[in-house]
Coordinates of C-alpha atoms in Angstrom, one line a residue:
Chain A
X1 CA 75.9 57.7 -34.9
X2 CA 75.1 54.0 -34.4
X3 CA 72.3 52.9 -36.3
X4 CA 70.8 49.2 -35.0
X5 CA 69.2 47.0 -37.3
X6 CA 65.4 48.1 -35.6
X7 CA 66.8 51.6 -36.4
X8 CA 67.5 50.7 -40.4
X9 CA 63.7 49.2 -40.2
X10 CA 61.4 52.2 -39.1
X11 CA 61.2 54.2 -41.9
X12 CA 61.9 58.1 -40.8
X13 CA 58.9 59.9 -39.8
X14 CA 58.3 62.9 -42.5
X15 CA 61.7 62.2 -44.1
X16 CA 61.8 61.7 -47.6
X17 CA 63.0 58.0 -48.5
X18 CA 65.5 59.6 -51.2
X19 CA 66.6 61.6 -48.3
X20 CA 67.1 59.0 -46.1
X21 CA 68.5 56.8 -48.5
X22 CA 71.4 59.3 -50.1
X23 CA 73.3 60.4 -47.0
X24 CA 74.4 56.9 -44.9
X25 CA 76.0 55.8 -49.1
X26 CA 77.8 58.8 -48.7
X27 CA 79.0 58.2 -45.1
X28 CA 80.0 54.7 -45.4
X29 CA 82.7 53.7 -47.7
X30 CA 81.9 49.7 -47.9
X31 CA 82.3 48.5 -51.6
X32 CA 79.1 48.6 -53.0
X33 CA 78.2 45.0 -53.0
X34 CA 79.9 43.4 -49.8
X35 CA 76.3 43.5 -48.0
X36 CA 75.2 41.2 -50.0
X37 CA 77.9 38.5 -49.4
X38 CA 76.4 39.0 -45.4
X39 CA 72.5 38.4 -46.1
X40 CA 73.3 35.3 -48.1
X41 CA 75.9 34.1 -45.1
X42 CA 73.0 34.8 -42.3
X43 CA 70.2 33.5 -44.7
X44 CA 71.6 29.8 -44.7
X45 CA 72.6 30.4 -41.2
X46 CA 68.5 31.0 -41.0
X47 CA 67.6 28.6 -43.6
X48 CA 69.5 25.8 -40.9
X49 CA 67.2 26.9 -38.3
X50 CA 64.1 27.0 -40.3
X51 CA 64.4 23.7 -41.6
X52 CA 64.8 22.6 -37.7
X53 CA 62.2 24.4 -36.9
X54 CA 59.9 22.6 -40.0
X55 CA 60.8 19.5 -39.0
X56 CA 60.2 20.1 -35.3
X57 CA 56.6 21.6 -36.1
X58 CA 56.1 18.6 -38.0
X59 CA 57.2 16.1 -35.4
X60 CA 55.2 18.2 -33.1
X61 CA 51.9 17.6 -35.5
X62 CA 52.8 14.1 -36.0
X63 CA 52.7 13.5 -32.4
X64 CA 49.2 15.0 -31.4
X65 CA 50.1 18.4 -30.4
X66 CA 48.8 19.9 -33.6
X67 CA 47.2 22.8 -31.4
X68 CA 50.7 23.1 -29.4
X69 CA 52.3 26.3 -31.2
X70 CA 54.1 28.9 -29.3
X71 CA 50.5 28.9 -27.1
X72 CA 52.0 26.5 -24.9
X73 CA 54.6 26.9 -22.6
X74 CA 57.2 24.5 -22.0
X75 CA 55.9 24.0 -18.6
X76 CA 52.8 22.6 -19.9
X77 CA 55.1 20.4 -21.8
X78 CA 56.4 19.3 -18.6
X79 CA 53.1 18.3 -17.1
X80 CA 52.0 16.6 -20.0
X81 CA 55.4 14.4 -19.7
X82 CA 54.4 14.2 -16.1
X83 CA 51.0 13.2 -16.8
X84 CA 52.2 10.9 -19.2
X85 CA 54.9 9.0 -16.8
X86 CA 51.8 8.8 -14.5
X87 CA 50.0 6.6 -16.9
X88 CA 52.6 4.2 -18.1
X89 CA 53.0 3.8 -14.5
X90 CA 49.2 3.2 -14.2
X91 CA 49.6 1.1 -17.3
X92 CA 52.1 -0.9 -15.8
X93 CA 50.2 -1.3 -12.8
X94 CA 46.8 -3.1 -14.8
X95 CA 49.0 -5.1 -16.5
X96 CA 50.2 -6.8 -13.7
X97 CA 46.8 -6.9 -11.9
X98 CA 46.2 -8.9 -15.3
X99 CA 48.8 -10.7 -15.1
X100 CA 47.8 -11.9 -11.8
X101 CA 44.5 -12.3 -12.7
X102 CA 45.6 -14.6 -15.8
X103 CA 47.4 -16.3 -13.0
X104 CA 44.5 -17.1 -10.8
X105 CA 42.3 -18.3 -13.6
X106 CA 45.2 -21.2 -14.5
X107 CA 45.1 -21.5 -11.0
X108 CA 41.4 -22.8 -11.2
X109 CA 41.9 -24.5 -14.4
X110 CA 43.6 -26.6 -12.4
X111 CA 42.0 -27.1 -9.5
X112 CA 39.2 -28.3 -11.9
X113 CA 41.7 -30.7 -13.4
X114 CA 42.4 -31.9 -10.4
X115 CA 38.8 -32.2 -9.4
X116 CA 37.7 -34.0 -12.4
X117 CA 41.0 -36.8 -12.0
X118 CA 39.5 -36.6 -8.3
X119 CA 35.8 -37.1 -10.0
X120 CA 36.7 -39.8 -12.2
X121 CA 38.5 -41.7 -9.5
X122 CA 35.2 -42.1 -7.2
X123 CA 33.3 -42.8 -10.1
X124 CA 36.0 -45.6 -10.8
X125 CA 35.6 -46.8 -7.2
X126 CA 32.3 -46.7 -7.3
X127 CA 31.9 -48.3 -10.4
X128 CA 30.2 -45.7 -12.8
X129 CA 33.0 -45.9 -15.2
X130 CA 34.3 -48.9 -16.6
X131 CA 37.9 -50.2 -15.4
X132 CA 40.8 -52.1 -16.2
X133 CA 43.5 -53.7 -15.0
X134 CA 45.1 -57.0 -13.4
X135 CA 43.6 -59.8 -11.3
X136 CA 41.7 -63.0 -11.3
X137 CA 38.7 -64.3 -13.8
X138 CA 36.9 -67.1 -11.3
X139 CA 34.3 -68.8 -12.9
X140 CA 32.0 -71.0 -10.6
X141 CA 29.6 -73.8 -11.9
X142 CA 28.0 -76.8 -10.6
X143 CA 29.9 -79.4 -10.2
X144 CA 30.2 -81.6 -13.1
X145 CA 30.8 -84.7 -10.5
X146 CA 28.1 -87.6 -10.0
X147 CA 26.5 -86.8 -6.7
X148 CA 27.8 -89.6 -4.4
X149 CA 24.8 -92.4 -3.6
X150 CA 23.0 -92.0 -0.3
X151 CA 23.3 -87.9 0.4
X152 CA 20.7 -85.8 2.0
X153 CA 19.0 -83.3 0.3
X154 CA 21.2 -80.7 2.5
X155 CA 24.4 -82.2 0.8
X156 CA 23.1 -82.7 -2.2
X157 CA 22.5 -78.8 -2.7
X158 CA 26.4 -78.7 -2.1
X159 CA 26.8 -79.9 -5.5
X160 CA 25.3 -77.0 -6.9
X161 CA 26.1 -73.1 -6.7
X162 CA 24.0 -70.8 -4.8
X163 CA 23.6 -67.3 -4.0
X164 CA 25.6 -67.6 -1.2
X165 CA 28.4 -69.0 -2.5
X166 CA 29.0 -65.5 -5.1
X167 CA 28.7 -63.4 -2.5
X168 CA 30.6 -65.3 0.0
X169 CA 33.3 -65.5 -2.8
X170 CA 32.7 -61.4 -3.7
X171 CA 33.1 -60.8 -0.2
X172 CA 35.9 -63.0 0.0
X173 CA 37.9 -60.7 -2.9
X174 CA 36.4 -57.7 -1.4
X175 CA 38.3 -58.5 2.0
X176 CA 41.2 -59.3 0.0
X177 CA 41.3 -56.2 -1.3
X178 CA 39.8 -56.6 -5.1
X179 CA 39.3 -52.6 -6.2
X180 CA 36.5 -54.0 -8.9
X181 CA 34.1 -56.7 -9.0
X182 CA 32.3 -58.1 -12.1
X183 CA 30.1 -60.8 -12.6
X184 CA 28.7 -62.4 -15.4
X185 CA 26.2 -65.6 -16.4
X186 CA 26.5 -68.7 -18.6
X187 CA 27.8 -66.4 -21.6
X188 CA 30.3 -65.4 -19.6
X189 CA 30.5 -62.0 -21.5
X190 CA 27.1 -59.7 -20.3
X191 CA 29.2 -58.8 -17.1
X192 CA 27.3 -56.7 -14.4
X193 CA 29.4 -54.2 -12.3
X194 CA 29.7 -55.2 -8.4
X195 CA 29.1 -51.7 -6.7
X196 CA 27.5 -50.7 -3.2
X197 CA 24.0 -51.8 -3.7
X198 CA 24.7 -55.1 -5.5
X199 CA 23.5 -58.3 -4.5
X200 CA 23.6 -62.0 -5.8
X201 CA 20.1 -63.6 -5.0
X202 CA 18.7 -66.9 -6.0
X203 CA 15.4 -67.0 -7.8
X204 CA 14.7 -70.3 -8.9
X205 CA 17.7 -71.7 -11.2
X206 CA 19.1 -68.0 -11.8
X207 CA 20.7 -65.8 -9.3
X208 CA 20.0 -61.5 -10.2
X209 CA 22.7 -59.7 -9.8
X210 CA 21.7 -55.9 -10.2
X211 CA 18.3 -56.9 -11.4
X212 CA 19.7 -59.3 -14.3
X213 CA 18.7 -63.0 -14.3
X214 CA 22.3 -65.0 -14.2
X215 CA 22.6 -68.5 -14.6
X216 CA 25.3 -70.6 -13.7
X217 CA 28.2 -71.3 -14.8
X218 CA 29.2 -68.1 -13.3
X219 CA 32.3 -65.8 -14.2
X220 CA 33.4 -63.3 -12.1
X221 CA 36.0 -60.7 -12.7
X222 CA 38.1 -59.2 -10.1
X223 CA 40.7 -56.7 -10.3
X224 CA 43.6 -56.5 -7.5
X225 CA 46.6 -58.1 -7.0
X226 CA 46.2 -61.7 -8.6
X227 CA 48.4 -63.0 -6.0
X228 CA 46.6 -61.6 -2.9
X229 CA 43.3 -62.4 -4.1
X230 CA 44.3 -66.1 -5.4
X231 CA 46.1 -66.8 -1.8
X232 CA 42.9 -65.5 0.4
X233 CA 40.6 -67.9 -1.5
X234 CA 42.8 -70.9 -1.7
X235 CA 44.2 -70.6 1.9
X236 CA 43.4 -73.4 4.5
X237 CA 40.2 -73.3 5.7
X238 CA 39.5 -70.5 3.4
X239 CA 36.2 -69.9 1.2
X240 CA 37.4 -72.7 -1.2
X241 CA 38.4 -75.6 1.3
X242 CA 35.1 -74.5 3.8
X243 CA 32.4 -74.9 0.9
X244 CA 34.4 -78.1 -0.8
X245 CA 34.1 -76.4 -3.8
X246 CA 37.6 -77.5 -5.1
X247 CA 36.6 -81.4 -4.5
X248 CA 33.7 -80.6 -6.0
X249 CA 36.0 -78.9 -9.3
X250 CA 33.3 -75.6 -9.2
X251 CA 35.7 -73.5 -9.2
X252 CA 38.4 -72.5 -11.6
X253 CA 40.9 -69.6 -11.0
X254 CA 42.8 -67.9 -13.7
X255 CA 44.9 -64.9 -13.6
X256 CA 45.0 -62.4 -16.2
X257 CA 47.3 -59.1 -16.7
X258 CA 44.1 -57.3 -18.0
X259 CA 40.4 -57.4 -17.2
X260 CA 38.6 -55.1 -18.3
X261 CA 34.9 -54.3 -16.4
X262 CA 32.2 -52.3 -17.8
X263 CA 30.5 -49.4 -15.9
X264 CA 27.2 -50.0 -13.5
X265 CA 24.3 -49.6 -15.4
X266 CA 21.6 -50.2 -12.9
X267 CA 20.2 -47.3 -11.1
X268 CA 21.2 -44.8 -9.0
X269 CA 18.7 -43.4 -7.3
X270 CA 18.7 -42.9 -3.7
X271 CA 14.9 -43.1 -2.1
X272 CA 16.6 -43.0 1.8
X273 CA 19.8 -42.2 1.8
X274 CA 20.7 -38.4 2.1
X275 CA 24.6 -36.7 1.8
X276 CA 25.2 -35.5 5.1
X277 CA 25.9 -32.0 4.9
X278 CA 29.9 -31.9 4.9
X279 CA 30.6 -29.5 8.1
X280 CA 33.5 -26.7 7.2
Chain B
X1 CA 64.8 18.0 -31.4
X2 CA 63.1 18.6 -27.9
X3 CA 59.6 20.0 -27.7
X4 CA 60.9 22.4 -25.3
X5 CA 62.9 24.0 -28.0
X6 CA 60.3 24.4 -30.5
X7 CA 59.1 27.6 -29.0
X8 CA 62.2 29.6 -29.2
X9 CA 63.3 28.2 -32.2
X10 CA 60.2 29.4 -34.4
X11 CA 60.4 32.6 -32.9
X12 CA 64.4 33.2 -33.4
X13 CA 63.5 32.1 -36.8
X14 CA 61.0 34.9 -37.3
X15 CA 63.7 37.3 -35.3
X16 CA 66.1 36.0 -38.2
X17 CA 64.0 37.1 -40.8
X18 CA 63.3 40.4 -39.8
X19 CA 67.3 40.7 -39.5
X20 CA 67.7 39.4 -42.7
X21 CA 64.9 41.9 -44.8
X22 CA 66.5 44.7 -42.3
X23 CA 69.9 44.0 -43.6
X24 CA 68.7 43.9 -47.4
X25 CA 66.9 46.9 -47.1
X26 CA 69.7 48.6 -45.6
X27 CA 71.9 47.2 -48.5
X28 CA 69.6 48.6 -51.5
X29 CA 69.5 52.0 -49.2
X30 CA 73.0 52.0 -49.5
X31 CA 73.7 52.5 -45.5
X32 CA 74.6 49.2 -44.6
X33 CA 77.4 48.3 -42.2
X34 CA 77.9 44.5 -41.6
X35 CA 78.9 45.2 -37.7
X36 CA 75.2 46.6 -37.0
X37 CA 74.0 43.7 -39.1
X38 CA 75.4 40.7 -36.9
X39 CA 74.8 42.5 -33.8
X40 CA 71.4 43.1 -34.7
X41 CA 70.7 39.2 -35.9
X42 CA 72.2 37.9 -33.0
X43 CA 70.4 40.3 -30.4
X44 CA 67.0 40.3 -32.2
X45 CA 67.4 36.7 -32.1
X46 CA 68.2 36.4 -28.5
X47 CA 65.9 38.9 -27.3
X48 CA 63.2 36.9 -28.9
X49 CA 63.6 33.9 -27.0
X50 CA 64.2 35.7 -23.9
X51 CA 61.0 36.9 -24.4
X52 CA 59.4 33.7 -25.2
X53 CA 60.9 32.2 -21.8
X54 CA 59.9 35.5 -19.8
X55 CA 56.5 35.0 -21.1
X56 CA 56.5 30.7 -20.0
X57 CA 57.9 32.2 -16.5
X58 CA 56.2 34.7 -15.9
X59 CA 52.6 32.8 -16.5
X60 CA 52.1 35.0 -20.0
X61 CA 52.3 32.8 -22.2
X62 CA 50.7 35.2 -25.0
X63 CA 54.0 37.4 -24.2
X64 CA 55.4 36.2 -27.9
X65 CA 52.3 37.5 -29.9
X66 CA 54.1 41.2 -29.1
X67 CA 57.4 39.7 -30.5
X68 CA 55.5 38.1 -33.1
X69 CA 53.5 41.3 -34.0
X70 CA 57.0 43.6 -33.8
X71 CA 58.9 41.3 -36.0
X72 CA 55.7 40.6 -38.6
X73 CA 55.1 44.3 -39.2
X74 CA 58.9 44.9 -39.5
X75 CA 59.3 42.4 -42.1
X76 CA 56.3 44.2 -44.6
X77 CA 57.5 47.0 -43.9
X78 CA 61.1 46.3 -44.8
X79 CA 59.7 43.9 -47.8
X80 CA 57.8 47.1 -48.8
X81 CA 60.7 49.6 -48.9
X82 CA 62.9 46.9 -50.8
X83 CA 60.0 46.9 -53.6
X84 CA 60.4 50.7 -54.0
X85 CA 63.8 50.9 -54.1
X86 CA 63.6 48.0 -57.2
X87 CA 60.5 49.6 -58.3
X88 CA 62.7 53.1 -58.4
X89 CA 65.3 51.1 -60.1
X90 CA 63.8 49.4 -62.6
X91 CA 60.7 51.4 -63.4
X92 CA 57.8 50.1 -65.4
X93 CA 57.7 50.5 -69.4
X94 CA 54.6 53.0 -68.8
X95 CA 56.0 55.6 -66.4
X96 CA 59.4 56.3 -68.5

């Protein structure tokens, strides 16, 4: 009679456990103790697996699935590793939308770096920011010479500097290409920015120049290339020659490696004028 | 260790145990016989996780509380026929 271990475990129904007990020692001649050399080999067998199964539960609890005993199957384990490749890949997939977003806000940065350098440029052309940089200082006066005896009044004016000679002479450096014009009075150091609207005018001995009373002797600053500007004025029947104002020593030209010009400070305001709606 | 595993493993544990109280009991009863011992751990233990995996196929999952419940009651049962036996054996001052 074969007796499996389930067998050995249910006790025998009605049988007295004396009984039951007495007749297999009798049956069986194993020495008396050799069962338990067995239970202690299969104990540490099931002491190894208990500890892995300790330190699995424990890992287990450790990573979230504290309510994951034998309830779930490993299928669900399966779709929660699915589920979870799905949302690194969805993780993957913002980051990169981030990243490209990241992207496109440098992208603006820039753009707004490149419109401010754009900004300041204009502002430079049109004289709201100061510059600096190479070209001529002119300054004009009245001629220090003793009018010559018998002129008419008309030729005698020729001895002195008028409105038309500065801006004759500013649009003289304009056409040759000066990028800023300043001008400045007998102190020679209150300069007033040349821009757009400017104007030299005559009122009695003073010319205004962006609403500022100048008198003569006039400076004027002019940035550009010192050689250009120099060569338009002083060319043959040029500005200089066609007023006589070198005979007349009212003019003296220096070049200088760096002028600096302050800023327009006169207003802005437009009452007329209107930006024409740029068409895109 | 893979999750997968942890399943089986706890319940070839408990299969184990049962084996293990079954084989002691057997030794105290005097009726032990090491090949019905092995055979026994070894197919309890199996039979346990084929259980557990016929339960995860088979869409009942809650197929392991019956191996659970088997192997649980066994284990008293064998605990409480071992305490006799050492009760029987070494019997308290008072009933001499």
């Amino acid at each position: 009679m074969a007796i499996s271990t389930a067998d050995e475990a249910i006790p025998s129904p009605g049988m007295p456990e004396d009984a039951a007990s007495a007749a297999p020692a009798a049956r069986h001649h194993y020495p008396d103790q050799s069962w338990v050399w067995y239970v202690t080999a299969l104990s540490l067998a099931l002491g190894v697996m208990l500890a892995l199964a300790v330190r699995t539960t424990a890992h287990m609890n450790s990573a979230g699935f504290a309510y994951a005993r034998l309830g779930v199957s490993s299928a669900v384990v399966g779709a929660w590793r699915e589920q979870s490749v799905q949302q690194q890949q969805q993780l993957a997939e913002l980051n990169n939308k981030l990243r490209d977003y990241e992207g496109r806000i440098d992208e603006r940065i820039k753009s707004v770096e490149g419109l401010k350098k754009e900004f300041m440029l204009f502002k430079a052309a049109a004289g709201l920011v100061g510059v600096e940089g190479p070209g001529l200082k002119i300054v004009l006066r009245d001629s220090p010479k003793d009018p010559l005896p018998n002129l008419d009044p008309e030729q005698l004016s020729s001895y002195m500097i008028h409105d038309q000679d500065l801006n004759g002479l500013l649009n003289e450096l304009k056409a040759a290409g000066a990028e800023a014009l300043a001008i400045a009075g007998a102190d020679g150091k209150e300069f007033q920015r040349i821009v757009a609207m400017s104007s030299a005018r005559c009122v009695g001995p003073t010319a205004v120049v962006n609403g500022v009373s100048l008198s003569a002797p006039y400076t004027i600053l002019a940035i550009g290339n010192a050689r250009n500007l120099r060569r338009a004025l002083e060319m043959p029947n040029g500005f200089i020659q066609t007023r006589g104002l070198d005979v007349l020593q009212m003019i003296v030209i220096e070049e200088d490696t760096k002028l600096a010009l302050p800023e327009y400070s006169g207003s802005l305001s437009l009452k007329h004028a209107r930006p024409t709606p740029a068409d895109e | 260790m893979p999750l997968d595993v942890a399943d089986y493993l706890s319940l070839a544990v408990l299969a184990g145990l049962d084996s293990v109280f079954g084989g002691i009991r057997a030794g105290v009863e005097r009726r032990f016989r090491s090949d019905v011992f092995l055979s026994g751990f070894l197919v309890n233990m199996i039979l346990a996780v084929v259980l557990v995996y016929l339960g995860a196929v088979i869409g009942v999952r809650e197929l392991y509380i019956a191996a659970v419940v088997t192997l649980g009651g066994r284990i008293f049962l064998n605990l409480s026929v071992i305490r006799r036996h050492w009760l029987e054996r070494h019997p308290a001052s008072g009933q001499k």
